[in-house]
Amino acid sequence: MNIAHHLYSNNIKPSVQRIKIFEYLYNSKNHPTVDTIYCQLAGEIPTLSKTTVYNTLKLFIENGITSSLIIDGNEARYDAIMKKHAHFKCNDCGYIYDIEINDLKLKDSQLAGFEIGETNIHLIGKCKKCLTK
Amino acid sequence: MNIAHHLYSNNIKPSVQRIKIFEYLYNSKNHPTVDTIYCQLAGEIPTLSKTTVYNTLKLFIENGITSSLIIDGNEARYDAIMKKHAHFKCNDCGYIYDIEINDLKLKDSQLAGFEIGETNIHLIGKCKKCLTK
DNA sequence: TTCTAAATTTGTAACGATTACAATTATGGT
DNA sequence: ACCATAATTGTAATCGTTACAAATTTAGAA
Ligand SMILES: [Mn+2]
Ligand SMILES: [Mn+2]
Ligand SMILES: [Zn+2]
Ligand SMILES: [Zn+2]
């Protein structure tokens, strides 16, 4: 996965900041918050500004290579995996799992004629790891 | 539906504020925000404080007669309908529709051994009304 | 009724995530 | 090198929410 090329082919000029931010997002796979991303990269890019992280993620979202998810309400998390999937957040360890969706059936009649642009599914509970310890 | 009794039977002492807030929530059915509730009731209860609205909704949630939903990341909305259902938000008119869930199939293997406490589903798009005008 | 303690409500200040904005820095073409 | 444009940065403002202490109300005992 060549990140610079990935950005280019999505109409994003690959600056150092953009490459590093996407690289972190893509490799970490832990649905980080802006603060997490900022703190992780502040070492590598000492001049990095939190505003840049916000701007960059917004740009990524607008160009369809990142999505945001809000599970807690208080702060947004980001995801470089664009394949449609659900999320499970464990209330104990805080980890957010990716869950594949096999099928979602809603009552058709109510949504007939509606245009659905986005489907968000998130579950909350306790994960296996936390339950068995 | 006797609201005072409904509160009582859920271990909530029915004060004037609590009754009015639940009454509004239950009758309006439009998933109001704290600000909406506050502004609506400020006329009836001139001394009402926004903090009371926050406190009261928190109490309702703790006692299981209200749920909160976050569709836009910026502000919480509240719902007195406790039956499990999904939400559809129209990006044009802003209205939030209640949608019945017929079935949700996730990949079982990934959630085996997990304890699911909450399931949130919200769709975003354009509603029929807005598309046909 | 009157007194008193606990519960509830209220107003203000603090908080934290996000956004606005203007200044600075980097980039790319001439 | 020079200039125009884009990107980054730092600071201040915004806004929903929470903390907290003071004021008010409630309910039970005396
Ligand atoms: Mn994910
Ligand atoms: Mn609803
Ligand atoms: Zn866990
Ligand atoms: Zn609409």
XYZ file of C-alpha atoms (C1' of nucleotides) and ligand atoms in Angstrom:
330
model
C 0.000 0.000 0.000
C 1.674 3.180 -1.241
C 0.112 5.937 0.804
C 1.293 8.873 -1.290
C -0.240 7.226 -4.328
C -3.429 6.442 -2.477
C -3.789 10.100 -1.553
C -2.943 11.244 -5.074
C -5.496 8.993 -6.676
C -8.096 10.510 -4.374
C -7.255 14.102 -5.258
C -5.261 14.790 -2.126
C -1.802 16.293 -2.434
C 0.446 14.132 -0.259
C 2.201 16.425 2.172
C 4.344 15.062 4.973
C 1.576 15.638 7.506
C -1.094 14.011 5.378
C 1.019 10.968 4.687
C 1.926 10.469 8.326
C -1.630 10.950 9.513
C -3.059 8.524 7.023
C -0.259 6.073 7.659
C -1.005 6.087 11.367
C -4.721 5.767 10.810
C -4.327 2.961 8.323
C -1.823 0.901 10.277
C -3.049 1.335 13.834
C -6.597 0.166 13.124
C -7.724 1.218 16.588
C -10.168 3.979 15.657
C -8.069 6.751 17.192
C -9.308 10.129 18.302
C -7.795 13.397 17.101
C -5.896 13.648 20.342
C -4.443 10.171 20.001
C -3.276 10.857 16.480
C -1.813 14.184 17.480
C 0.084 12.804 20.456
C 1.450 9.868 18.480
C 2.757 11.997 15.641
C 3.944 14.973 17.660
C 7.223 13.131 18.204
C 7.864 12.531 14.515
C 6.604 15.952 13.411
C 7.503 18.375 16.190
C 5.747 21.304 14.538
C 2.485 19.442 14.082
C -0.632 21.333 15.042
C -3.825 19.781 16.290
C -5.686 21.975 13.832
C -3.830 20.245 11.032
C -5.034 16.903 12.292
C -8.610 18.187 12.254
C -8.203 19.762 8.810
C -6.574 16.693 7.367
C -9.156 14.244 8.655
C -11.899 16.480 7.322
C -10.172 16.444 3.944
C -9.855 12.659 4.060
C -13.539 12.318 4.822
C -14.572 14.689 2.045
C -12.533 12.649 -0.395
C -13.867 9.342 0.803
C -10.762 7.692 2.219
C -11.688 8.018 5.882
C -14.876 7.851 7.881
C -15.697 9.171 11.309
C -17.630 7.390 13.985
C -19.178 8.668 17.141
C -19.749 6.053 19.796
C -19.251 7.998 22.981
C -20.759 11.250 21.916
C -18.007 13.351 23.356
C -15.259 12.773 20.838
C -15.042 11.570 17.272
C -13.028 8.583 16.166
C -11.626 7.895 12.742
C -11.342 4.860 10.523
C -9.415 4.284 7.295
C -11.329 1.110 6.511
C -14.066 2.156 4.127
C -15.751 -1.210 3.690
C -19.148 -1.089 5.384
C -18.893 -2.620 8.819
C -20.288 -2.266 12.324
C -18.508 -1.468 15.563
C -18.583 -2.981 19.020
C -17.261 -0.984 21.936
C -16.326 -2.758 25.135
C -17.219 -0.779 28.224
C -14.443 -2.441 30.197
C -11.317 -2.189 28.074
C -12.621 0.520 25.783
C -11.495 -1.302 22.682
C -13.576 -0.847 19.543
C -13.930 -3.977 17.464
C -14.729 -4.119 13.760
C -17.711 -6.357 13.082
C -18.762 -7.591 9.695
C -22.396 -7.062 8.801
C -24.078 -9.993 7.184
C -27.520 -8.539 6.878
C -29.658 -5.692 8.076
C -33.369 -5.878 7.514
C -35.456 -2.843 8.279
C -39.162 -2.583 7.787
C -39.245 -1.768 4.084
C -42.480 0.142 3.995
C -41.160 2.914 6.178
C -38.098 3.525 4.032
C -39.727 3.137 0.628
C -38.711 6.113 -1.483
C -35.997 7.141 0.947
C -32.421 7.614 -0.205
C -30.038 6.039 2.280
C -26.568 7.530 2.155
C -25.013 6.201 5.306
C -25.644 3.319 7.686
C -24.121 3.403 11.133
C -24.315 0.467 13.495
C -22.590 0.373 16.825
C -22.967 -2.020 19.684
C -21.914 -1.504 23.261
C -21.246 -4.129 25.890
C -18.455 -6.302 27.229
C -15.997 -8.168 25.068
C -15.047 -11.803 25.489
C -11.593 -10.975 26.784
C -12.989 -8.844 29.602
C -15.737 -11.320 30.481
C -13.394 -14.285 30.905
C -10.880 -12.667 33.221
C -50.792 7.284 30.131
C -50.468 8.773 33.612
C -47.047 10.352 33.667
C -46.778 10.846 37.426
C -47.527 7.163 37.910
C -45.107 6.166 35.198
C -42.344 8.073 36.964
C -43.318 6.667 40.355
C -43.269 3.102 39.148
C -39.738 3.702 37.894
C -38.454 5.082 41.178
C -38.586 8.707 40.138
C -40.310 11.230 42.356
C -42.634 13.192 40.084
C -41.814 16.853 40.516
C -43.420 19.493 38.333
C -40.275 19.770 36.223
C -39.910 16.030 35.779
C -43.523 15.602 34.772
C -43.421 18.420 32.249
C -40.149 17.256 30.748
C -41.296 13.692 30.365
C -44.657 14.828 29.072
C -43.017 16.892 26.371
C -40.626 14.130 25.443
C -43.349 11.524 25.314
C -45.859 13.529 23.328
C -43.650 15.383 20.882
C -41.940 12.263 19.538
C -39.448 14.356 17.583
C -36.244 13.386 19.384
C -35.672 16.833 20.859
C -32.381 18.218 22.060
C -31.878 19.665 25.521
C -32.173 23.123 24.073
C -35.456 22.340 22.351
C -36.945 20.944 25.535
C -35.702 23.878 27.549
C -37.072 26.496 25.158
C -40.438 24.768 24.879
C -40.952 24.504 28.617
C -39.431 27.831 29.639
C -42.819 29.425 28.957
C -44.732 27.067 31.227
C -42.054 26.963 33.924
C -40.453 30.403 33.954
C -37.859 29.437 36.561
C -36.702 26.362 34.649
C -32.975 25.904 34.398
C -31.190 24.163 31.577
C -29.206 22.258 34.177
C -32.452 20.776 35.427
C -33.222 19.518 31.958
C -29.805 17.859 31.812
C -30.163 16.402 35.310
C -33.655 15.149 34.673
C -32.853 13.456 31.392
C -29.857 11.805 33.007
C -32.152 10.535 35.760
C -34.651 9.254 33.200
C -31.911 7.388 31.378
C -30.524 5.858 34.578
C -33.984 4.597 35.401
C -34.640 3.232 31.958
C -37.521 5.401 30.782
C -35.555 7.466 28.277
C -32.710 6.835 25.883
C -30.306 9.204 24.250
C -29.154 9.121 20.686
C -26.324 10.852 18.976
C -26.702 11.229 15.248
C -24.883 14.459 14.662
C -21.819 14.405 16.817
C -22.487 17.782 18.303
C -25.633 17.395 20.375
C -27.567 14.629 22.063
C -31.199 13.885 21.354
C -33.672 12.114 23.596
C -36.371 9.533 23.087
C -39.074 8.281 25.431
C -39.832 5.280 23.238
C -37.871 2.431 24.751
C -38.774 -0.266 22.248
C -35.692 -1.132 20.202
C -35.784 0.747 16.934
C -33.517 2.423 14.407
C -33.387 6.041 13.299
C -33.217 7.731 9.931
C -32.131 11.334 9.736
C -32.947 13.354 6.642
C -30.181 15.722 5.665
C -32.647 18.072 4.013
C -35.440 18.629 6.512
C -33.516 17.383 9.523
C -36.375 15.203 10.682
C -35.492 12.000 12.493
C -37.744 9.069 11.639
C -38.304 6.016 13.796
C -37.651 2.829 11.858
C -38.616 -0.631 12.971
C -35.896 -3.224 12.894
C -36.897 -6.553 11.471
C -33.559 -8.256 11.658
C -29.887 -7.564 12.187
C -27.421 -10.293 11.321
C -23.818 -9.784 12.260
C -21.079 -12.268 11.650
C -21.603 -14.537 14.641
C -18.068 -15.777 15.068
C -16.738 -12.350 15.893
C -19.234 -11.701 18.661
C -19.256 -15.164 20.187
C -18.807 -14.768 23.920
C -19.500 -11.045 23.811
C -22.193 -9.475 25.957
C -24.181 -6.974 23.934
C -25.883 -4.354 26.042
C -26.914 -1.795 23.502
C -27.510 -1.721 19.758
C -27.583 1.583 17.961
C -28.522 1.884 14.311
C -28.875 5.159 12.533
C -29.200 5.910 8.859
C -28.613 9.199 7.128
C -29.920 10.328 3.763
C -32.896 12.042 2.204
C -36.483 11.297 3.080
C -39.243 10.668 0.586
C -40.915 13.992 1.293
C -37.777 15.942 0.468
C -36.966 13.861 -2.619
C -40.361 14.332 -4.231
C -40.557 18.092 -3.965
C -48.484 23.979 62.597
C -43.584 24.437 63.051
C -39.081 22.629 62.679
C -35.565 20.192 60.312
C -33.085 17.244 57.204
C -32.953 15.598 52.716
C -34.029 16.151 47.981
C -34.530 19.115 44.145
C -33.735 23.049 41.479
C -31.112 26.863 39.998
C -27.278 29.955 38.266
C -22.632 30.391 37.374
C -18.309 28.855 36.311
C -15.416 25.391 34.363
C -14.457 21.991 30.900
C -13.316 19.892 26.498
C -13.911 18.969 21.697
C -14.265 21.399 17.650
C -14.103 25.421 14.501
C -12.856 30.171 12.792
C -9.462 32.934 11.430
C -5.383 35.361 10.456
C -0.431 34.849 10.265
C 3.339 32.051 8.842
C 5.524 28.686 6.046
C 6.014 25.653 2.147
C 5.286 24.554 -2.766
C 5.393 24.896 -7.805
C 5.602 27.437 -11.982
C 7.668 31.360 -14.402
C 14.990 34.386 -7.585
C 10.062 35.854 -7.629
C 5.418 35.375 -7.137
C 0.892 33.258 -6.434
C -1.281 29.659 -4.293
C -1.793 26.020 -1.046
C -0.843 24.096 3.425
C 0.239 24.516 8.146
C 0.202 26.628 12.491
C -1.241 29.062 16.875
C -4.655 31.472 19.146
C -9.096 32.723 20.189
C -13.905 31.784 19.953
C -17.845 28.603 20.064
C -20.952 25.487 22.046
C -22.731 21.391 24.357
C -22.138 19.529 28.666
C -20.750 18.990 33.608
C -19.293 20.536 38.349
C -20.525 22.776 42.157
C -22.403 25.512 45.695
C -26.357 28.338 46.938
C -31.283 28.657 47.122
C -35.647 26.535 47.187
C -38.901 22.931 47.864
C -40.554 18.731 49.949
C -41.874 15.565 53.429
C -41.761 13.680 57.902
C -41.240 14.338 62.987
C -42.330 16.890 66.952
Mn -13.842 0.184 12.022
Mn -36.882 7.126 18.180
Zn -13.062 -5.527 26.726
Zn -36.572 15.288 4.636
